[in-house]
PDB file of C-alpha atoms in Angstrom:
ATOM      1  CA  MET A   1     -20.072   1.681  23.406  1.00  0.00           C
ATOM      2  CA  LYS A   2     -16.350   0.392  23.862  1.00  0.00           C
ATOM      3  CA  THR A   3     -17.650  -2.769  22.033  1.00  0.00           C
ATOM      4  CA  MET A   4     -18.979  -0.980  19.176  1.00  0.00           C
ATOM      5  CA  GLN A   5     -15.980   1.131  18.915  1.00  0.00           C
ATOM      6  CA  LYS A   6     -13.306  -1.871  19.107  1.00  0.00           C
ATOM      7  CA  LYS A   7     -15.544  -3.355  15.963  1.00  0.00           C
ATOM      8  CA  LEU A   8     -15.233  -0.042  13.859  1.00  0.00           C
ATOM      9  CA  PHE A   9     -11.694  -0.268  14.721  1.00  0.00           C
ATOM     10  CA  GLU A  10     -11.195  -4.144  13.583  1.00  0.00           C
ATOM     11  CA  ALA A  11     -13.500  -3.965   9.984  1.00  0.00           C
ATOM     12  CA  TYR A  12     -11.308  -0.985   9.531  1.00  0.00           C
ATOM     13  CA  LYS A  13      -7.501  -1.856  10.433  1.00  0.00           C
ATOM     14  CA  GLY A  14      -7.107  -3.910   7.242  1.00  0.00           C
ATOM     15  CA  ASN A  15      -9.039  -1.564   4.881  1.00  0.00           C
ATOM     16  CA  PRO A  16      -7.330  -0.291   1.817  1.00  0.00           C
ATOM     17  CA  GLU A  17      -9.523   2.660   1.284  1.00  0.00           C
ATOM     18  CA  VAL A  18      -8.406   3.769   4.666  1.00  0.00           C
ATOM     19  CA  LYS A  19      -4.510   3.409   4.259  1.00  0.00           C
ATOM     20  CA  GLN A  20      -4.500   4.672   0.748  1.00  0.00           C
ATOM     21  CA  TYR A  21      -6.496   7.948   2.513  1.00  0.00           C
ATOM     22  CA  ILE A  22      -4.338   8.276   5.312  1.00  0.00           C
ATOM     23  CA  GLN A  23      -0.815   7.313   3.090  1.00  0.00           C
ATOM     24  CA  HIS A  24      -1.966  10.025  -0.038  1.00  0.00           C
ATOM     25  CA  ASP A  25      -4.195  12.449   1.517  1.00  0.00           C
ATOM     26  CA  LEU A  26      -3.353  12.938   4.795  1.00  0.00           C
ATOM     27  CA  GLN A  27       0.498  12.632   4.212  1.00  0.00           C
ATOM     28  CA  HIS A  28       0.868  16.647   4.012  1.00  0.00           C
ATOM     29  CA  VAL A  29      -1.027  17.069   7.081  1.00  0.00           C
ATOM     30  CA  SER A  30       0.111  16.929  10.724  1.00  0.00           C
ATOM     31  CA  THR A  31      -0.790  13.974  13.021  1.00  0.00           C
ATOM     32  CA  ILE A  32      -3.458  15.709  14.830  1.00  0.00           C
ATOM     33  CA  GLU A  33      -5.078  17.066  11.802  1.00  0.00           C
ATOM     34  CA  ALA A  34      -4.981  13.358  10.380  1.00  0.00           C
ATOM     35  CA  ILE A  35      -6.548  12.244  13.335  1.00  0.00           C
ATOM     36  CA  LYS A  36      -9.309  14.957  13.534  1.00  0.00           C
ATOM     37  CA  LEU A  37      -9.983  14.014   9.720  1.00  0.00           C
ATOM     38  CA  LEU A  38     -10.100  10.377  10.464  1.00  0.00           C
ATOM     39  CA  ARG A  39     -12.636  11.001  13.225  1.00  0.00           C
ATOM     40  CA  ILE A  40     -14.622  12.998  10.916  1.00  0.00           C
ATOM     41  CA  LYS A  41     -14.627  10.910   7.952  1.00  0.00           C
ATOM     42  CA  TYR A  42     -15.016   7.554  10.003  1.00  0.00           C
ATOM     43  CA  GLY A  43     -16.153   7.519  13.130  1.00  0.00           C
ATOM     44  CA  PHE A  44     -13.314   6.462  15.123  1.00  0.00           C
ATOM     45  CA  SER A  45     -12.375   7.459  18.347  1.00  0.00           C
ATOM     46  CA  ILE A  46      -9.622   9.451  19.160  1.00  0.00           C
ATOM     47  CA  GLU A  47      -7.351   6.459  20.236  1.00  0.00           C
ATOM     48  CA  ASP A  48      -8.301   4.471  17.194  1.00  0.00           C
ATOM     49  CA  ALA A  49      -7.626   7.406  14.896  1.00  0.00           C
ATOM     50  CA  LYS A  50      -4.265   7.964  16.502  1.00  0.00           C
ATOM     51  CA  ARG A  51      -3.484   3.977  16.050  1.00  0.00           C
ATOM     52  CA  MET A  52      -4.620   3.881  12.343  1.00  0.00           C
ATOM     53  CA  VAL A  53      -2.407   6.568  11.640  1.00  0.00           C
ATOM     54  CA  ASP A  54       0.633   5.663  13.441  1.00  0.00           C
ATOM     55  CA  MET A  55       0.214   2.178  11.591  1.00  0.00           C
ATOM     56  CA  TYR A  56       0.084   3.747   8.250  1.00  0.00           C
ATOM     57  CA  LYS A  57       1.431   7.315   7.692  1.00  0.00           C
TER      58      LYS A  57
END
């Protein structure tokens, strides 16, 4: 399971769609809400969603 989560994170890490989603669509929501929405939309783990938000927000 961890390997699959790691591969999912690596696949989306530099993805411009994810970056744009975080920077534009999630700009006005709290960090916790942004993590929830990323988990729903892309299936990230909590840790990976947090790292992604920290990277782009």
